[in-house]
Amino acid sequence: SISSLLNAEIRKSNDNSKSILSQMDRGELVDNKYVHKLLEERLFASDAMINGWILTGFPKNSAQLKFIETEYCKSFKPSLILNIELDDEIVLKRSSMRRVDPITGMCVYLDSKNFNPNSEIARRLIIKNEDKEDVISKRLENWKKFSYNELSQIQGEIRLDGKKEIGVLVDEISHHMQC
């Protein structure tokens, strides 16, 4: 996911990471120059070129959409675009349950049946600023402005109902990937 790429860059503690973290903490979209660079590096990595890829959290604005549609990026143009629609309340609830292990960068959901509250990792978990309600609310507003205007123009975009059980969604996604 774009978030994973950005968080990995933040852990490098370089000049870029400070700017990225600051933007994320304020609920702003991260500057496209960082997003485009990280995405390009990842998609041109040998494993992604050989095995393909699934990208979540992209695009978030029209410049990012144009980036993926340019002639330069044809070699990693997506073959399938899914938009999983979800009510703001559910997004906020799910985000409030998300924690991160600051050592491994692993994302954990407190309401997951696989989560062990007595584990060593559980004691280290933190809530990141980008997962706080005010920041998520700002990001949702940005997303709405972009998604309704821009994503509806993407040819072949498939919208899925995010309120469905996770197993049903996985089955639907798998079906679309096989088509």
Coordinates of N, CA and C in Angstrom, one line a residue:
S1 N 0.8 -1.2 0.0 CA 0.0 0.0 0.0 C 0.9 1.3 0.0
I2 N 0.3 2.3 -0.4 CA 1.0 3.6 -0.4 C 1.4 3.9 1.0
S3 N 0.5 3.7 2.0 CA 0.8 4.0 3.4 C 2.0 3.2 3.8
S4 N 2.1 1.9 3.4 CA 3.3 1.1 3.8 C 4.6 1.7 3.2
L5 N 4.5 2.1 2.0 CA 5.7 2.7 1.3 C 6.1 4.0 2.1
L6 N 5.1 4.8 2.4 CA 5.4 6.1 3.1 C 6.0 5.8 4.5
N7 N 5.4 4.8 5.2 CA 5.9 4.5 6.6 C 7.3 3.9 6.5
A8 N 7.6 3.2 5.5 CA 8.9 2.7 5.4 C 9.9 3.8 5.1
E9 N 9.5 4.8 4.4 CA 10.4 5.9 4.1 C 10.6 6.7 5.4
I10 N 9.5 6.9 6.2 CA 9.6 7.6 7.5 C 10.6 6.9 8.4
R11 N 10.6 5.6 8.4 CA 11.5 4.9 9.3 C 13.0 5.1 8.9
K12 N 13.2 5.6 7.7 CA 14.6 5.8 7.3 C 15.2 7.1 7.9
S13 N 14.3 7.9 8.5 CA 14.8 9.1 9.2 C 15.7 10.0 8.4
N14 N 15.2 10.3 7.2 CA 16.0 11.2 6.3 C 15.2 12.5 6.1
D15 N 15.7 13.4 5.3 CA 15.0 14.7 5.0 C 13.6 14.5 4.5
N16 N 13.4 13.5 3.6 CA 12.1 13.2 3.1 C 11.1 12.8 4.2
S17 N 11.6 11.9 5.0 CA 10.8 11.3 6.1 C 10.2 12.4 7.0
K18 N 10.9 13.4 7.3 CA 10.4 14.4 8.2 C 9.2 15.2 7.5
S19 N 9.4 15.5 6.3 CA 8.3 16.2 5.5 C 7.1 15.3 5.4
I20 N 7.3 14.0 5.0 CA 6.2 13.1 4.9 C 5.4 12.9 6.2
L21 N 6.1 12.7 7.3 CA 5.5 12.5 8.6 C 4.7 13.7 9.0
S22 N 5.3 14.9 8.7 CA 4.6 16.1 9.1 C 3.2 16.3 8.3
Q23 N 3.3 16.0 7.0 CA 2.1 16.0 6.2 C 1.0 15.0 6.6
M24 N 1.5 13.8 6.9 CA 0.6 12.7 7.4 C -0.1 13.1 8.7
D25 N 0.7 13.6 9.6 CA 0.2 13.9 11.0 C -0.8 15.0 10.9
R26 N -0.8 15.9 9.9 CA -1.8 16.9 9.8 C -3.0 16.5 8.9
G27 N -3.0 15.2 8.5 CA -4.1 14.7 7.7 C -4.1 15.2 6.3
E28 N -2.9 15.8 5.8 CA -2.8 16.3 4.5 C -2.4 15.1 3.6
L29 N -2.6 15.3 2.3 CA -2.1 14.4 1.3 C -0.6 14.6 1.2
V30 N 0.2 13.5 1.2 CA 1.6 13.6 1.1 C 2.0 14.2 -0.3
D31 N 2.9 15.1 -0.4 CA 3.3 15.7 -1.7 C 3.6 14.6 -2.7
N32 N 3.0 14.8 -3.9 CA 3.1 13.8 -5.0 C 4.5 13.5 -5.4
K33 N 5.4 14.4 -5.2 CA 6.8 14.1 -5.6 C 7.3 12.9 -4.8
Y34 N 7.0 12.8 -3.5 CA 7.4 11.6 -2.7 C 6.6 10.4 -3.1
V35 N 5.3 10.5 -3.2 CA 4.5 9.4 -3.6 C 4.9 8.8 -4.9
H36 N 5.0 9.6 -5.9 CA 5.4 9.1 -7.2 C 6.7 8.4 -7.2
K37 N 7.7 9.0 -6.5 CA 9.0 8.4 -6.5 C 9.0 7.0 -5.8
L38 N 8.4 7.0 -4.6 CA 8.3 5.7 -3.9 C 7.5 4.6 -4.7
L39 N 6.4 5.1 -5.3 CA 5.6 4.1 -6.1 C 6.4 3.6 -7.3
E40 N 7.1 4.5 -8.0 CA 7.9 4.1 -9.2 C 8.9 3.1 -8.7
E41 N 9.7 3.4 -7.7 CA 10.7 2.5 -7.2 C 10.1 1.1 -6.9
R42 N 9.0 1.1 -6.2 CA 8.4 -0.2 -5.8 C 7.9 -1.0 -7.0
L43 N 7.2 -0.3 -7.9 CA 6.6 -1.0 -9.1 C 7.6 -1.5 -10.1
F44 N 8.8 -0.9 -10.1 CA 9.8 -1.3 -11.0 C 10.8 -2.3 -10.3
A45 N 10.5 -2.7 -9.0 CA 11.3 -3.7 -8.4 C 11.0 -5.1 -9.0
S46 N 12.0 -5.9 -9.1 CA 11.9 -7.1 -9.9 C 10.7 -8.0 -9.4
D47 N 10.5 -8.1 -8.1 CA 9.3 -9.0 -7.7 C 8.0 -8.5 -8.2
A48 N 7.8 -7.2 -8.2 CA 6.6 -6.6 -8.7 C 6.5 -6.8 -10.2
M49 N 7.6 -6.6 -10.9 CA 7.5 -6.8 -12.4 C 7.3 -8.2 -12.8
I50 N 7.7 -9.2 -12.0 CA 7.5 -10.6 -12.3 C 6.2 -11.1 -11.8
N51 N 5.8 -10.8 -10.6 CA 4.6 -11.4 -10.0 C 3.4 -10.5 -10.1
G52 N 3.5 -9.2 -10.5 CA 2.4 -8.3 -10.5 C 2.3 -7.7 -9.1
W53 N 1.2 -6.9 -8.9 CA 1.1 -6.2 -7.7 C -0.4 -5.8 -7.4
I54 N -0.6 -5.6 -6.1 CA -1.9 -5.0 -5.7 C -1.6 -3.7 -4.9
L55 N -2.2 -2.7 -5.3 CA -1.9 -1.4 -4.7 C -3.1 -0.8 -4.0
T56 N -3.0 -0.5 -2.8 CA -4.1 0.1 -2.1 C -3.8 1.6 -1.7
G57 N -4.8 2.4 -1.6 CA -4.7 3.8 -1.2 C -4.1 4.7 -2.3
F58 N -4.4 4.3 -3.6 CA -3.9 5.1 -4.7 C -4.8 4.9 -5.9
P59 N -5.1 6.0 -6.6 CA -4.7 7.4 -6.4 C -5.6 8.1 -5.4
K60 N -5.0 9.2 -4.9 CA -5.7 10.0 -4.0 C -6.0 11.4 -4.5
N61 N -5.5 11.7 -5.7 CA -5.8 13.0 -6.3 C -5.6 12.9 -7.8
S62 N -6.0 13.9 -8.5 CA -5.9 13.9 -10.0 C -4.5 13.8 -10.5
A63 N -3.5 14.4 -9.8 CA -2.1 14.3 -10.3 C -1.6 12.9 -10.2
Q64 N -2.0 12.2 -9.1 CA -1.6 10.7 -9.0 C -2.3 9.9 -10.1
L65 N -3.6 10.2 -10.4 CA -4.3 9.5 -11.4 C -3.6 9.7 -12.8
K66 N -3.2 10.9 -13.0 CA -2.5 11.2 -14.3 C -1.1 10.5 -14.3
F67 N -0.4 10.5 -13.2 CA 0.9 9.8 -13.1 C 0.7 8.3 -13.6
I68 N -0.3 7.6 -13.1 CA -0.4 6.2 -13.4 C -0.9 6.0 -14.9
E69 N -1.5 7.1 -15.5 CA -2.0 7.0 -16.8 C -1.0 7.5 -17.9
T70 N 0.1 8.0 -17.5 CA 1.1 8.6 -18.5 C 1.7 7.5 -19.3
E71 N 2.2 7.9 -20.4 CA 2.9 6.9 -21.3 C 4.1 6.3 -20.6
Y72 N 4.8 7.1 -19.8 CA 6.0 6.6 -19.0 C 5.6 5.5 -18.1
C73 N 4.4 5.5 -17.6 CA 4.0 4.5 -16.6 C 3.2 3.3 -17.2
K74 N 3.1 3.2 -18.5 CA 2.4 2.2 -19.2 C 2.9 0.8 -18.7
S75 N 4.1 0.6 -18.4 CA 4.6 -0.7 -18.0 C 4.1 -1.2 -16.7
F76 N 3.5 -0.3 -15.9 CA 2.8 -0.8 -14.7 C 1.4 -0.2 -14.6
K77 N 0.8 -0.1 -15.7 CA -0.6 0.4 -15.7 C -1.5 -0.8 -15.1
P78 N -2.4 -0.4 -14.2 CA -3.2 -1.5 -13.6 C -4.1 -2.2 -14.6
S79 N -4.3 -3.5 -14.4 CA -5.3 -4.2 -15.2 C -6.7 -4.2 -14.6
L80 N -6.8 -3.9 -13.3 CA -8.0 -3.9 -12.6 C -8.0 -2.8 -11.6
I81 N -9.1 -2.0 -11.5 CA -9.2 -1.0 -10.5 C -10.5 -1.3 -9.7
L82 N -10.3 -1.5 -8.4 CA -11.5 -1.7 -7.5 C -11.6 -0.5 -6.5
N83 N -12.8 -0.1 -6.3 CA -13.1 1.0 -5.4 C -14.0 0.4 -4.4
I84 N -13.5 0.2 -3.1 CA -14.3 -0.4 -2.1 C -14.9 0.7 -1.3
E85 N -16.3 0.9 -1.4 CA -17.0 2.0 -0.8 C -17.4 1.6 0.6
L86 N -17.3 2.6 1.5 CA -17.5 2.3 2.9 C -18.0 3.6 3.6
D87 N -19.0 3.5 4.5 CA -19.5 4.7 5.2 C -18.4 5.3 6.1
D88 N -18.4 6.6 6.2 CA -17.4 7.3 7.1 C -17.3 6.7 8.5
E89 N -18.5 6.4 9.1 CA -18.6 5.9 10.4 C -17.8 4.6 10.6
I90 N -17.9 3.7 9.6 CA -17.2 2.4 9.6 C -15.7 2.7 9.4
V91 N -15.3 3.6 8.5 CA -13.9 3.9 8.3 C -13.3 4.4 9.7
L92 N -14.0 5.3 10.3 CA -13.5 5.9 11.6 C -13.4 4.8 12.7
K93 N -14.4 3.9 12.7 CA -14.4 2.8 13.7 C -13.2 1.9 13.5
R94 N -13.0 1.5 12.2 CA -11.9 0.6 11.9 C -10.6 1.2 12.1
S95 N -10.5 2.5 11.8 CA -9.2 3.2 12.0 C -8.9 3.4 13.5
S96 N -9.9 3.5 14.3 CA -9.7 3.7 15.8 C -9.2 2.4 16.4
M97 N -9.4 1.3 15.7 CA -8.9 0.0 16.2 C -7.5 -0.4 15.7
R98 N -7.0 0.5 14.8 CA -5.6 0.2 14.2 C -4.5 0.7 15.0
R99 N -3.5 -0.1 15.2 CA -2.3 0.2 16.0 C -1.1 -0.2 15.2
V100 N 0.1 0.3 15.5 CA 1.3 0.0 14.8 C 2.4 -0.4 15.8
D101 N 3.1 -1.4 15.5 CA 4.3 -1.8 16.2 C 5.4 -0.9 15.8
P102 N 5.9 0.0 16.6 CA 7.0 1.0 16.2 C 8.3 0.3 15.8
I103 N 8.5 -0.9 16.2 CA 9.7 -1.6 15.9 C 9.7 -2.3 14.6
T104 N 8.6 -3.0 14.3 CA 8.5 -3.8 13.0 C 7.7 -3.0 12.0
G105 N 6.9 -2.0 12.4 CA 6.1 -1.3 11.4 C 4.8 -2.1 11.1
M106 N 4.6 -3.2 11.8 CA 3.4 -4.1 11.5 C 2.2 -3.4 12.0
C107 N 1.1 -3.5 11.2 CA -0.2 -2.9 11.5 C -1.0 -4.0 12.1
V108 N -1.7 -3.6 13.2 CA -2.5 -4.6 14.0 C -3.9 -4.0 14.3
Y109 N -4.9 -4.8 14.1 CA -6.2 -4.3 14.5 C -6.6 -5.0 15.8
L110 N -7.0 -4.1 16.8 CA -7.3 -4.6 18.1 C -8.5 -5.6 18.1
D111 N -9.4 -5.4 17.2 CA -10.6 -6.3 17.1 C -10.5 -7.5 16.3
S112 N -9.3 -7.7 15.8 CA -9.0 -8.9 15.0 C -9.0 -10.2 15.8
K113 N -9.5 -11.2 15.3 CA -9.5 -12.5 16.1 C -8.1 -13.1 16.2
N114 N -7.2 -12.6 15.4 CA -5.8 -13.0 15.5 C -5.0 -12.2 16.5
F115 N -5.6 -11.1 17.0 CA -4.8 -10.2 17.9 C -4.7 -10.8 19.3
N116 N -3.5 -10.9 19.9 CA -3.3 -11.4 21.2 C -2.9 -10.3 22.1
P117 N -3.9 -9.8 23.0 CA -3.6 -8.6 23.8 C -2.5 -8.9 24.8
N118 N -2.1 -10.1 25.0 CA -1.0 -10.5 26.0 C 0.3 -10.7 25.3
S119 N 0.4 -10.5 24.0 CA 1.7 -10.7 23.3 C 2.7 -9.6 23.6
E120 N 3.9 -9.8 23.3 CA 5.0 -8.8 23.4 C 4.7 -7.6 22.5
I121 N 4.2 -7.9 21.3 CA 3.9 -6.8 20.3 C 2.8 -5.9 20.9
A122 N 1.8 -6.5 21.5 CA 0.7 -5.8 22.0 C 1.1 -4.7 23.0
R123 N 2.2 -5.0 23.8 CA 2.7 -4.0 24.8 C 3.4 -2.8 24.1
R124 N 3.8 -3.0 22.9 CA 4.5 -1.9 22.2 C 3.6 -1.1 21.3
L125 N 2.4 -1.5 21.0 CA 1.6 -0.9 20.0 C 1.3 0.6 20.3
I126 N 1.3 1.4 19.3 CA 1.0 2.8 19.4 C -0.1 3.2 18.4
I127 N -0.8 4.2 18.6 CA -1.8 4.8 17.7 C -1.0 5.9 17.0
K128 N -1.0 5.9 15.7 CA -0.3 6.9 14.9 C -1.2 8.1 14.8
N129 N -0.6 9.3 14.6 CA -1.4 10.5 14.4 C -2.3 10.4 13.3
E130 N -1.8 9.7 12.2 CA -2.6 9.6 11.0 C -3.9 8.8 11.2
D131 N -4.0 8.0 12.3 CA -5.2 7.2 12.6 C -6.1 7.9 13.6
K132 N -5.8 9.1 14.0 CA -6.7 9.8 15.0 C -7.9 10.3 14.2
E133 N -9.0 10.4 14.9 CA -10.3 10.7 14.3 C -10.3 12.0 13.5
D134 N -9.7 13.1 14.1 CA -9.7 14.4 13.3 C -8.9 14.3 12.0
V135 N -7.8 13.5 12.1 CA -7.0 13.4 10.9 C -7.7 12.5 9.8
I136 N -8.3 11.4 10.3 CA -9.0 10.5 9.4 C -10.2 11.3 8.8
S137 N -10.9 12.1 9.5 CA -12.0 12.9 9.0 C -11.6 13.8 7.9
K138 N -10.4 14.5 8.1 CA -9.9 15.4 7.1 C -9.5 14.6 5.8
R139 N -8.9 13.4 6.0 CA -8.5 12.6 4.8 C -9.8 12.1 4.1
L140 N -10.8 11.8 4.8 CA -12.1 11.4 4.2 C -12.7 12.5 3.3
E141 N -12.6 13.7 3.8 CA -13.1 14.8 3.0 C -12.3 15.0 1.8
N142 N -11.0 14.9 1.9 CA -10.2 15.0 0.7 C -10.5 13.9 -0.3
W143 N -10.7 12.7 0.2 CA -11.0 11.5 -0.6 C -12.3 11.7 -1.4
K144 N -13.3 12.2 -0.7 CA -14.6 12.4 -1.3 C -14.6 13.4 -2.4
K145 N -13.8 14.5 -2.2 CA -13.7 15.5 -3.3 C -13.1 14.9 -4.5
F146 N -12.1 14.1 -4.3 CA -11.4 13.5 -5.5 C -12.2 12.3 -6.0
S147 N -12.6 11.4 -5.2 CA -13.1 10.1 -5.7 C -14.4 10.2 -6.6
Y148 N -15.3 11.1 -6.1 CA -16.5 11.2 -6.9 C -16.3 11.9 -8.2
N149 N -15.4 12.8 -8.3 CA -15.2 13.5 -9.5 C -14.3 12.8 -10.5
E150 N -13.2 12.2 -10.0 CA -12.2 11.6 -10.8 C -12.4 10.1 -11.1
L151 N -12.6 9.4 -10.0 CA -12.6 7.9 -10.2 C -13.7 7.4 -11.1
S152 N -14.8 8.1 -11.1 CA -15.9 7.7 -11.9 C -15.6 7.7 -13.4
Q153 N -14.6 8.5 -13.8 CA -14.2 8.6 -15.2 C -13.2 7.5 -15.6
I154 N -12.7 6.7 -14.7 CA -11.8 5.6 -15.0 C -12.6 4.5 -15.7
Q155 N -12.1 4.1 -16.9 CA -12.8 3.1 -17.6 C -12.5 1.7 -16.9
G156 N -13.5 1.0 -16.7 CA -13.3 -0.4 -16.1 C -13.3 -0.4 -14.6
E157 N -13.4 0.7 -13.9 CA -13.4 0.8 -12.5 C -14.6 0.0 -11.9
I158 N -14.4 -0.9 -10.9 CA -15.4 -1.7 -10.3 C -15.6 -1.2 -8.9
R159 N -16.8 -0.9 -8.5 CA -17.1 -0.5 -7.2 C -17.7 -1.7 -6.4
L160 N -17.2 -1.8 -5.2 CA -17.6 -2.9 -4.3 C -18.1 -2.3 -3.0
D161 N -19.1 -3.0 -2.4 CA -19.7 -2.6 -1.1 C -18.8 -3.1 0.1
G162 N -18.2 -2.1 0.7 CA -17.3 -2.5 1.8 C -17.9 -2.9 3.1
K163 N -19.3 -2.8 3.1 CA -20.0 -3.3 4.3 C -20.2 -4.8 4.4
K164 N -19.9 -5.4 3.3 CA -20.0 -6.9 3.2 C -19.0 -7.6 4.1
E165 N -19.3 -8.8 4.5 CA -18.3 -9.6 5.2 C -17.0 -9.7 4.5
I166 N -15.9 -9.7 5.2 CA -14.6 -9.7 4.6 C -14.4 -10.9 3.6
G167 N -14.9 -12.0 4.0 CA -14.8 -13.2 3.1 C -15.5 -13.0 1.8
V168 N -16.7 -12.4 1.8 CA -17.5 -12.1 0.6 C -16.7 -11.2 -0.3
L169 N -16.1 -10.1 0.4 CA -15.3 -9.2 -0.4 C -14.1 -9.8 -1.1
V170 N -13.4 -10.7 -0.3 CA -12.3 -11.4 -0.9 C -12.7 -12.2 -2.0
D171 N -13.8 -12.9 -1.9 CA -14.3 -13.7 -3.0 C -14.6 -12.9 -4.2
E172 N -15.3 -11.7 -4.0 CA -15.6 -10.8 -5.1 C -14.3 -10.3 -5.8
I173 N -13.4 -9.9 -5.0 CA -12.1 -9.4 -5.6 C -11.4 -10.5 -6.4
S174 N -11.4 -11.7 -5.8 CA -10.8 -12.8 -6.5 C -11.4 -13.1 -7.8
H175 N -12.8 -13.0 -7.8 CA -13.5 -13.2 -9.0 C -13.1 -12.2 -10.1
H176 N -13.0 -11.0 -9.7 CA -12.7 -9.9 -10.7 C -11.2 -10.0 -11.2
M177 N -10.4 -10.5 -10.3 CA -9.0 -10.7 -10.7 C -8.8 -11.8 -11.7
Q178 N -9.7 -12.8 -11.7 CA -9.6 -13.9 -12.6 C -10.3 -13.7 -14.0
C179 N -11.1 -12.6 -14.0 CA -11.8 -12.3 -15.3 C -10.9 -11.7 -16.3

